Coordinates of C-alpha atoms in Angstrom, one line a residue:
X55 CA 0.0 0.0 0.0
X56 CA 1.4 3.6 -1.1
X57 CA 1.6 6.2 1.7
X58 CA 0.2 9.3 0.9
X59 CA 0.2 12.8 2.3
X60 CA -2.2 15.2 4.2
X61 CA -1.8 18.6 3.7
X62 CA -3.5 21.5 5.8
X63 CA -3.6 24.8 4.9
X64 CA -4.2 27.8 7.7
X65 CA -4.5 31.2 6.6
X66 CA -6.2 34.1 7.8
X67 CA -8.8 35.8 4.9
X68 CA -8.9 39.4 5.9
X69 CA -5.7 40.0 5.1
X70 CA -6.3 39.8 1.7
X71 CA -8.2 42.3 -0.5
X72 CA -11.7 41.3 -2.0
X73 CA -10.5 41.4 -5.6
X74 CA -7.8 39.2 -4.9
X75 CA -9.2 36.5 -2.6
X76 CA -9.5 34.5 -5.9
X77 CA -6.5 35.1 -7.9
X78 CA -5.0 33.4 -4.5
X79 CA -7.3 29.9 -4.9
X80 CA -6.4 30.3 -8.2
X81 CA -2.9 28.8 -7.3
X82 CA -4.7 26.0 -5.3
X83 CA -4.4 22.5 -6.2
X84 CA -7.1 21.4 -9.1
X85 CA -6.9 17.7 -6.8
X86 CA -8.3 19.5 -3.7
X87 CA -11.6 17.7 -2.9
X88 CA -12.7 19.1 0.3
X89 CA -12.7 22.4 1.8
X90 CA -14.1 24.2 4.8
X91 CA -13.9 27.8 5.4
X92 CA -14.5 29.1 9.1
X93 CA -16.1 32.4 7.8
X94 CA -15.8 34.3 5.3
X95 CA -18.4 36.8 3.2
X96 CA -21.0 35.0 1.1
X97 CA -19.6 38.1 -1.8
X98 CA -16.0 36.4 -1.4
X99 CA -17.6 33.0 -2.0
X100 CA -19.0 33.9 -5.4
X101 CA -15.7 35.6 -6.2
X102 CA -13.4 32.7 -5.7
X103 CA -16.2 30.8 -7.7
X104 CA -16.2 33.2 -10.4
X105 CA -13.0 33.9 -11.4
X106 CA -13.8 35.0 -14.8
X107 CA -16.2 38.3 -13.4
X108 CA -13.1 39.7 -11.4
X109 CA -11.9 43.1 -12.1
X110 CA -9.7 43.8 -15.0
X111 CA -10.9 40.2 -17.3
X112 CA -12.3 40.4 -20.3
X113 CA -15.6 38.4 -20.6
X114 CA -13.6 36.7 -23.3
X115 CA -11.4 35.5 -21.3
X116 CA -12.0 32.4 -20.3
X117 CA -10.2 30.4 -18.0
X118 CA -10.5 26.6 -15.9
X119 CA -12.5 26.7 -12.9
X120 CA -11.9 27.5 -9.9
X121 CA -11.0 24.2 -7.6
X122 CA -12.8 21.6 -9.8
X123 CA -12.7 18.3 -7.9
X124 CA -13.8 19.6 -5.0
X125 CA -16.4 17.1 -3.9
X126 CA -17.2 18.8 -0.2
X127 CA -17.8 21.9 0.8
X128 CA -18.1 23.4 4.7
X129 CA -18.4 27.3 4.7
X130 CA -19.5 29.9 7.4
X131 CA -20.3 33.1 6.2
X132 CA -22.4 36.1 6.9
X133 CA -25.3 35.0 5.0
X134 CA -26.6 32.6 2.8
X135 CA -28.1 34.0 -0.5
X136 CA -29.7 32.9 -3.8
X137 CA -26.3 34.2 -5.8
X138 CA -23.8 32.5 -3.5
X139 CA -26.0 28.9 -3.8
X140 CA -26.3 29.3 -7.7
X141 CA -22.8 30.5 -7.9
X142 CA -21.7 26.9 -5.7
X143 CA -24.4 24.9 -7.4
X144 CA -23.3 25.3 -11.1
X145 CA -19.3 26.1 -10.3
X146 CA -18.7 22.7 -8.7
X147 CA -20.4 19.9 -10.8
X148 CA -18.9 16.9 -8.7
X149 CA -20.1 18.5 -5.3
X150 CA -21.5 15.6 -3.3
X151 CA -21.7 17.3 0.5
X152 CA -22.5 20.6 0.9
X153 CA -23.0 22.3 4.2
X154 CA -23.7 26.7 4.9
X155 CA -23.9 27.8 7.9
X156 CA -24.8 31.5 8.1
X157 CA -25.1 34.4 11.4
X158 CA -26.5 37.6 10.3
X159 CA -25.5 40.5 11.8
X160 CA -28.4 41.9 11.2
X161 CA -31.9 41.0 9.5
X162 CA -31.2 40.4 5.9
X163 CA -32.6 42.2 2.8
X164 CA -33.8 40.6 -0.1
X165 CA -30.6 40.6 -2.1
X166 CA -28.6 39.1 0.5
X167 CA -30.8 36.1 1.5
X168 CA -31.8 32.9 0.6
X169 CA -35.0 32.2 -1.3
X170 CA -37.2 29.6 -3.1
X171 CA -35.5 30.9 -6.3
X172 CA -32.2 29.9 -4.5
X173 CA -33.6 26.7 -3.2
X174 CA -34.5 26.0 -7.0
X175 CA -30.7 26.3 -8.2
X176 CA -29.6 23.6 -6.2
X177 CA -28.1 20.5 -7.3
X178 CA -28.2 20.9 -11.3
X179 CA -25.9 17.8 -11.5
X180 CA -27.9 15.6 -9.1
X181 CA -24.6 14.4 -7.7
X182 CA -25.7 16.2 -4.2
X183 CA -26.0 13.6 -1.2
X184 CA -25.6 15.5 2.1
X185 CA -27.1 19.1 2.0
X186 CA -27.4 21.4 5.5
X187 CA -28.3 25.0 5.3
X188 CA -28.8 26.6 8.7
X189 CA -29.0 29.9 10.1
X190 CA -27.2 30.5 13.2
X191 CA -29.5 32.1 16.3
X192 CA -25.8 33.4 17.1
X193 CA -26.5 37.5 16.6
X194 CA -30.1 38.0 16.6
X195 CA -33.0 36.0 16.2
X196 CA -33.4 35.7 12.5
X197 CA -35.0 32.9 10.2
X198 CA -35.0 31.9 6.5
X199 CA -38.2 34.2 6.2
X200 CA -38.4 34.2 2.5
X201 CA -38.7 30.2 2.0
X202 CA -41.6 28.5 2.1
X203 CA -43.3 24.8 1.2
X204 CA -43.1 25.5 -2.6
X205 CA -38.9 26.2 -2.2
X206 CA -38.8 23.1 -0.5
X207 CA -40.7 21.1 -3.4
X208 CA -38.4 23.0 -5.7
X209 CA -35.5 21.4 -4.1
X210 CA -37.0 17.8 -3.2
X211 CA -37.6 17.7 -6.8
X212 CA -33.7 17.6 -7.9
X213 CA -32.4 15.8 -4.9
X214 CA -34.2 12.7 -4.3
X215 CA -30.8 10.7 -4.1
X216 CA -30.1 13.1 -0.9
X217 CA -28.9 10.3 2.0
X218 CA -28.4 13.2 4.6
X219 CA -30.4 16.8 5.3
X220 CA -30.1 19.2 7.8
X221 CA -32.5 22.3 8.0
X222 CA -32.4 25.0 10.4
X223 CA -34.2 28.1 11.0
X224 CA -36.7 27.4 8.5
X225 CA -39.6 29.4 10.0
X226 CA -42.1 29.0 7.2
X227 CA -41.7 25.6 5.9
X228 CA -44.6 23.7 7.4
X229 CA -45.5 20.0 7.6
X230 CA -46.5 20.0 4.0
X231 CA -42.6 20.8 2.9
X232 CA -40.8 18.5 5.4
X233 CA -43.2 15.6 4.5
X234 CA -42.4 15.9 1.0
X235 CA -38.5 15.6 1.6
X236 CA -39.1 12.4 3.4
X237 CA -41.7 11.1 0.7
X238 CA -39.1 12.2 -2.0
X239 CA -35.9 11.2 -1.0
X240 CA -36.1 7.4 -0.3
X241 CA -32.2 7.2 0.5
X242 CA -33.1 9.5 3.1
X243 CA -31.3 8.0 6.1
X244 CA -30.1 11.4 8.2
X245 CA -33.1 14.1 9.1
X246 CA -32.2 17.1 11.1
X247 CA -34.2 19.8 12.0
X248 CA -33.7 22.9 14.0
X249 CA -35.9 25.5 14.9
X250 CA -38.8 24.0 13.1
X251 CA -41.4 25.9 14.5
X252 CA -44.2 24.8 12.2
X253 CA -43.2 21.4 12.6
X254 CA -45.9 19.1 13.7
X255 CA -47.2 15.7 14.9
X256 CA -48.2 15.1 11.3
X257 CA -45.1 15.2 9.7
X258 CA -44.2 11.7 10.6
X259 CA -48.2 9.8 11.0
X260 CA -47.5 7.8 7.9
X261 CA -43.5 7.4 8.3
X262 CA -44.2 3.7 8.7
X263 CA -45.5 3.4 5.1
X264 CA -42.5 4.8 3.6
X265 CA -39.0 3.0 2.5
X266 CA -37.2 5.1 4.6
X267 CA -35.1 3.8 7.2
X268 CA -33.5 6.5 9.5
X269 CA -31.0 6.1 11.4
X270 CA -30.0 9.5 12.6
X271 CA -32.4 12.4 13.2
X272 CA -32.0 15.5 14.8
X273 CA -35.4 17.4 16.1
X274 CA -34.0 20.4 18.2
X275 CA -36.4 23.2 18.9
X276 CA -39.1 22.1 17.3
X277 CA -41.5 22.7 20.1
X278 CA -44.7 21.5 18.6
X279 CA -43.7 17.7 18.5
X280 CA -45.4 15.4 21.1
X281 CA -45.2 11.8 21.9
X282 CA -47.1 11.0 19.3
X283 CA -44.6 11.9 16.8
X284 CA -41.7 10.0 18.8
X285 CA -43.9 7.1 18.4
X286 CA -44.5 6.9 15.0
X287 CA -40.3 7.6 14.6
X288 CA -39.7 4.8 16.7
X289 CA -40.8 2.8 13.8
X290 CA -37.7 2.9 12.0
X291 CA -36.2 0.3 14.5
X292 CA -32.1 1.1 13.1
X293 CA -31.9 4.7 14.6
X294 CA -29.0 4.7 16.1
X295 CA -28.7 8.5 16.9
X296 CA -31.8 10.9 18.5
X297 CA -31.7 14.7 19.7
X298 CA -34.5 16.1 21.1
X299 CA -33.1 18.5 22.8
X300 CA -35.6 21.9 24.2
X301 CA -38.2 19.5 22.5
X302 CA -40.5 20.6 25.9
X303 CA -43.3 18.3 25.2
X304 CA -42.0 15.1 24.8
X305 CA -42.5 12.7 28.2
X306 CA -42.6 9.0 29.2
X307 CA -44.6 8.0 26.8
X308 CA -41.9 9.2 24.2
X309 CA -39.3 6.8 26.1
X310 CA -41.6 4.0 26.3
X311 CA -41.7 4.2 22.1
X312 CA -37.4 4.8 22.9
X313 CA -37.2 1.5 24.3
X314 CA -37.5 -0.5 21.5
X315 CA -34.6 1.0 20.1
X316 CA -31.6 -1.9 20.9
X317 CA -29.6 0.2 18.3
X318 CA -29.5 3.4 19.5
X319 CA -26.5 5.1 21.0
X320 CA -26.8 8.4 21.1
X321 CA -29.7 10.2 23.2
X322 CA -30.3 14.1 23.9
X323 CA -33.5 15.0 25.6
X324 CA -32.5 18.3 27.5
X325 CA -35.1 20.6 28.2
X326 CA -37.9 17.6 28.1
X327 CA -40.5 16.6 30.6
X328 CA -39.4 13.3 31.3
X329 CA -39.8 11.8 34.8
X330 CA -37.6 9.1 36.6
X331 CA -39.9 6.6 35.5
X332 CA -39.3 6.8 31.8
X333 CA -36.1 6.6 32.6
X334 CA -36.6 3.3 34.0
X335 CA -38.2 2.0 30.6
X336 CA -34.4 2.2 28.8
X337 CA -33.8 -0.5 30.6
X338 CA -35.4 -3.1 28.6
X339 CA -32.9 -3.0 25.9
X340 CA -31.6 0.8 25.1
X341 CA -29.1 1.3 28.0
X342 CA -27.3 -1.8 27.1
X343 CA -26.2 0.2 23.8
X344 CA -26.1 3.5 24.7
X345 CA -22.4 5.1 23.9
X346 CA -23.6 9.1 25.1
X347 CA -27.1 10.2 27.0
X348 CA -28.0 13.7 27.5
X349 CA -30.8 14.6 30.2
X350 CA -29.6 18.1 30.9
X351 CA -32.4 20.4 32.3
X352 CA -34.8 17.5 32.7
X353 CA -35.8 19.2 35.7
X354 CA -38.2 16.5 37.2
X355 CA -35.8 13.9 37.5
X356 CA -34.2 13.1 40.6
X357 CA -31.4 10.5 42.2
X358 CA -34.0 7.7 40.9
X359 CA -33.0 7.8 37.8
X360 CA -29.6 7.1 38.4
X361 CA -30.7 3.9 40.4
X362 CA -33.4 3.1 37.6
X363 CA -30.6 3.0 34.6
X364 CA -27.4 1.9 36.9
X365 CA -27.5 -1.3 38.5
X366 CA -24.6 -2.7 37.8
X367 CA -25.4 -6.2 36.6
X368 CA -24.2 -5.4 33.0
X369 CA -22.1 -4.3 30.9
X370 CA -22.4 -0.9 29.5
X371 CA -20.9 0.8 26.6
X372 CA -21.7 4.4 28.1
X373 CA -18.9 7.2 27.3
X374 CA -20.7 10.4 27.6
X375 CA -23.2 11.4 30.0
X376 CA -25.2 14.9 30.8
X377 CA -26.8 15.6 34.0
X378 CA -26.7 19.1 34.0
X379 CA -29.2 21.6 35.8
X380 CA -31.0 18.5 37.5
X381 CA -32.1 21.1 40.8
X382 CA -33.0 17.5 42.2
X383 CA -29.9 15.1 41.7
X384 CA -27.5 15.2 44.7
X385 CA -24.4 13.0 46.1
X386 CA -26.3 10.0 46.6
X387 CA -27.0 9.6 42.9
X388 CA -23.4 10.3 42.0
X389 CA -22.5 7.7 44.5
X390 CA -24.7 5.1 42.8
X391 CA -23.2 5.9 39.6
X392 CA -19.3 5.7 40.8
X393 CA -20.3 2.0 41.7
X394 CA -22.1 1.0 38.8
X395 CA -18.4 1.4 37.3
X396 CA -20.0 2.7 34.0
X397 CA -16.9 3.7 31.5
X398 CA -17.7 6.8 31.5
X399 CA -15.1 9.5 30.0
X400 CA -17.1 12.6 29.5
X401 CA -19.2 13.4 32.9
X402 CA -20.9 17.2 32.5
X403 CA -23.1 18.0 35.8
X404 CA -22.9 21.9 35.5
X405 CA -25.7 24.1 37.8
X406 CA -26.4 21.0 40.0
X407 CA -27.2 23.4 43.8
X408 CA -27.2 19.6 45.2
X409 CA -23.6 18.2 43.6
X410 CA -21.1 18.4 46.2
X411 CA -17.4 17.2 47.8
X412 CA -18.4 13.5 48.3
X413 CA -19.3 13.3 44.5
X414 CA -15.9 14.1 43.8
X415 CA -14.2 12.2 46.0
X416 CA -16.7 9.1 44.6
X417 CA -15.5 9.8 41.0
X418 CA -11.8 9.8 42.1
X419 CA -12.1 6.3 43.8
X420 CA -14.8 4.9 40.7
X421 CA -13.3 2.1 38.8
X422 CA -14.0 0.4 36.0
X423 CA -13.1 -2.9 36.7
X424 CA -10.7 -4.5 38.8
X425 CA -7.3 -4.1 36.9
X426 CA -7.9 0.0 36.3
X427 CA -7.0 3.4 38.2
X428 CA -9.2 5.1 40.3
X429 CA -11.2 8.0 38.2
X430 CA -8.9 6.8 35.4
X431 CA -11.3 7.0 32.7
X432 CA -12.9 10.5 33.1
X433 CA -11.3 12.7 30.1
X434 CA -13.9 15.4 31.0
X435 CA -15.1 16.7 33.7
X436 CA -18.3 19.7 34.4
X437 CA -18.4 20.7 37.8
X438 CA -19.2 24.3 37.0
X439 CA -21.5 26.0 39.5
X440 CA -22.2 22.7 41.8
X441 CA -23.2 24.3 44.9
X442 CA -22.0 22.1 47.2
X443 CA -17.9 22.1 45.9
X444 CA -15.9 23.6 48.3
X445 CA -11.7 23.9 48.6
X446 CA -11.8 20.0 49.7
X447 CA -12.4 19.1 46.6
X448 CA -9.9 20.6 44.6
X449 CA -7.6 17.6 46.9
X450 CA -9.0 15.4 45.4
X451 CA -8.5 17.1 41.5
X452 CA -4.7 17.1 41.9
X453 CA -2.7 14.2 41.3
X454 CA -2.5 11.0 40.9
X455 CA -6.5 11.5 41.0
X456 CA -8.2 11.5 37.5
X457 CA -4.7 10.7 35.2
X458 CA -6.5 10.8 32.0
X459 CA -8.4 14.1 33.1
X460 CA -8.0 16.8 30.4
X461 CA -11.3 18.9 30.1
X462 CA -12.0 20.3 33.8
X463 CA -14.8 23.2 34.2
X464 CA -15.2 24.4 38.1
X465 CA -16.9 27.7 39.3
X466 CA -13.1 30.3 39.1
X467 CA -14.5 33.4 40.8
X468 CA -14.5 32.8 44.3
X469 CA -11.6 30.0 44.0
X470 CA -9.3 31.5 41.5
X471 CA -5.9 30.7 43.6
X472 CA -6.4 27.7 44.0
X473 CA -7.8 27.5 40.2
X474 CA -4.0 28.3 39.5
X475 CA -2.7 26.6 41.4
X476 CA -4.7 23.4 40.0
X477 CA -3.7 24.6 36.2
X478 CA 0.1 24.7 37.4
X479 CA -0.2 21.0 39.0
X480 CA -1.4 19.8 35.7
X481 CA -0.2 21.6 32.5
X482 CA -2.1 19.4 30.2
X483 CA -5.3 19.9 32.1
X484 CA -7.6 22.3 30.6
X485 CA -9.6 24.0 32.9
X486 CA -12.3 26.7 32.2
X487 CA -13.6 28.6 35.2
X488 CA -16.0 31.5 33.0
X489 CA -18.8 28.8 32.6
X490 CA -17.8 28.2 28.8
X491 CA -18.8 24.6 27.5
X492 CA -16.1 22.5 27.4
X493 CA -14.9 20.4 24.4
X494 CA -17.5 21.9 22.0
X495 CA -17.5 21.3 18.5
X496 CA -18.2 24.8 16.6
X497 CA -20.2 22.6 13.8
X498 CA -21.9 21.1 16.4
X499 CA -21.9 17.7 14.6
X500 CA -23.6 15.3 17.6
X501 CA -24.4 12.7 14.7
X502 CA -20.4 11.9 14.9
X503 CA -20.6 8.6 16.5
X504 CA -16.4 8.6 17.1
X505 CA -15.5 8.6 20.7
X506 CA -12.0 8.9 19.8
X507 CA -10.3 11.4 22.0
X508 CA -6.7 12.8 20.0
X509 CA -5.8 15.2 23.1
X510 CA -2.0 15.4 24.5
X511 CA -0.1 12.8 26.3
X512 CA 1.2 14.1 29.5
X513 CA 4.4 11.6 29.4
X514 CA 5.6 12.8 33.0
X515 CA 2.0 11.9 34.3
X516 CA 2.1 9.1 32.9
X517 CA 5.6 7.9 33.9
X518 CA 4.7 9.2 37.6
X519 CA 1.4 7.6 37.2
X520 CA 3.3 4.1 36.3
X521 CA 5.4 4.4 38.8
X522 CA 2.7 4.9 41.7
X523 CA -0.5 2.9 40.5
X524 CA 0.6 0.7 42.8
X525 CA 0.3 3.0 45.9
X526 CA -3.2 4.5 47.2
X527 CA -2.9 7.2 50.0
X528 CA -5.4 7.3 53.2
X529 CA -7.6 9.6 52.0
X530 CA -8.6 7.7 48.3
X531 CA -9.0 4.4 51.0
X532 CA -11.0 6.9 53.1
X533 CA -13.4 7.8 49.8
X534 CA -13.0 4.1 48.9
X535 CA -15.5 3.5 51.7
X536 CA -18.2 5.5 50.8
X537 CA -18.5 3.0 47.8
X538 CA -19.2 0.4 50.2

């Protein structure tokens, strides 16, 4: 097998003038098949796309295109607009993934925003398999106000090979549109929606009749959706990823359908009325495959629920796991979970008024099984604004506690010494103290089903770490005992 060779390319794009932005990707590789842009203007996007309407050409002058194998496409820009998605659509016939992501600064005119005509003018080489077009809440609340139902017919029309879709801040587009992507697109495997507001119940009554077999599907903000509409989704049996997250209506009845779902393994409900009995029904055969759950802001469960999905009689694949702003959970459900010796790696339990000392100390003593470090497998770690963390448990955050620990978030203001002192014990530890999210994708991409974690290797922790594994102090056999 030939080796080949990556190449990454960093560059900041205001330095360069407007008209020359695509004189410069003019000198880019013709073999380059992917490319994602951070942000940039949507008006530079159609310039390095149109190379032949730059200053100073003659409109006889024509010359190749502009990076013509490129077969993905990732750009952030100011806003999304009919010109810029006509420009992309014909400039790059083998474009098979295209994802815009816009944040308005303020609310769009006509001229600079996307609409049915736009919609229309995608895909003219019906190569297209992933599309996402969202508009970031970022700035100000803004939506794609100038696409309706008939846009979205427009574009179901030309993409029925589409395997992935991802919609957000479409304001106007009702059932009617949405129904006739999933009716037109029977590849159709990944759905996400955001900030559907006119998204209904009714969008997904027949989805049982159709060839479609989901497996990932995103419903955030789409505060309309009841049970009823989780149980008619539940029908495609292969999902193996589901966000509802602020989907406020959804309750047990929507994680009784869940329950059936022996493939799943990734669940978001935050913001949802579930209770700790529901929780108890993803026992039956969900839990068992679950690789990251998500029940921050559930607000009626309690310790229960830790007891209803830990028991520790088998073996669970769990990685990641939310409790965050649960007013109800306290140390006892913590406790539970340190001996259920779930491999857990990424633990978030931010604005918890209950979470306190002994939860740390539990985490610090939890293993996995028999032959592994105490705390050894947490990688991240949310304590921001627990209300019951006090100096004592910043003991138990220094070494040899948590070795693999690289993500710590803790409330800075009224601790910031010994904050520093903490980030000077452990120079590979990253540890936010402002209440920022930790380990945060900017794309936001929870359909990634990877767990791999690339971060540093601390070769002096680790050498210290070998050296006394063997060796555990009074205080980790004093926190030992409260797992008895």
């Amino acid at each position: 097998m030939q080796g080949f060779e990556a190449l990454m390319l960093m560059f900041d794009i205001s330095i360069f003038l407007r008209h020359n932005f695509a004189r410069v990707w003019a000198l880019a590789s013709s073999k380059l098949t992917s490319l994602e842009i951070g942000y940039t203007s949507s008006v530079m996007v159609t310039e390095l796309l149109s190379p032949n309407l730059g200053p100073g050409l003659s409109p006889n002058n024509i010359q190749a295109p502009i990076l013509p194998s490129i077969q993905k496409l990732c750009l952030q820009v100011d806003y999304i607009t009919d010109t810029m998605v006509s420009t992309i659509s014909q400039g790059l016939s083998l474009l098979t993934h295209l994802d815009l992501r816009d944040a308005p600064l303020i609310e769009p005119r006509i001229t600079f925003d996307l609409t049915n005509c736009g919609l229309q003018e995608l895909n003219p080489h019906g190569k297209l398999k992933h599309l996402s077009l969202v508009r970031s809440q970022e700035f100000i609340f803004t939506y794609f106000k100038r696409v309706n139902d008939l846009g979205i017919l427009l574009m179901a029309d030309k993409c029925t090979k589409m395997e992935s879709v991802c919609l957000g801040g479409f304001c106007r587009v009702t059932d009617t549109g949405f129904k006739t992507l999933l009716h037109s697109c029977s590849n159709l495997c990944k759905l996400r929606v955001s900030h559907g507001t006119q998204l209904t119940d009714l969008v997904f009554h027949d989805i049982a009749a159709t060839s479609l077999s989901l497996t990932h599907v995103r419903l955030r903000w789409c505060h309309l959706l009841t049970n009823n509409a989780i149980r008619n989704l539940a029908s495609n049996t292969a999902l193996k990823a589901l966000d509802l997250r602020a989907c406020r209506s959804l309750g047990d009845e929507a994680l009784q359908a869940i329950s059936f779902l022996s493939q799943l393994k990734i669940l978001l409900l935050d913001g949802s009325s579930i209770t700790d009995v529901g929780m108890s029904y993803l026992r039956r055969r969900v839990i068992g495959s679950l690789v990251s759950l998500s029940v921050r802001g559930c607000k009626r469960l309690t310790d229960r629920c830790i007891f209803a999905l830990f028991d520790g009689t088998s073996k669970l694949q769990l990685q990641e796991l939310d409790l965050s702003n649960l007013p109800n959970l306290s140390d006892n459900g913590i406790l539970a979970l340190a001996k259920s010796r779930v491999p857990i790696s990424k633990l978030r339990m931010r604005q918890c008024p209950l979470i306190g000392d002994t939860s740390i100390m539990a985490l610090a003593s939890m293993q996995v099984d028999d032959n592994s470090w105490y705390g050894s497998n947490l990688r991240l770690l949310d304590l921001y604004n627990c209300g019951g963390i006090t100096n004592l448990a910043f003991r138990w955050l220094k070494k040899p506690y948590f070795p693999r620990l690289r993500w710590l978030g803790v409330t800075g203001c009224a601790n910031r010494d010994i904050v520093d002192a903490l980030a000077r014990n452990r120079p590979y530890l990253n540890v936010a103290w402002h209440g920022e999210e930790l380990a945060v994708d900017q794309w936001d991409n929870s359909d990634g089903l990877s767990m791999h974690d690339h971060d540093e290797v601390d070769e002096l922790e680790q050498w210290l770490m070998e050296g006394e594994f063997g060796i555990i102090d009074e205080e980790m056999g004093d926190a030992a005992e409260l797992m008895d």
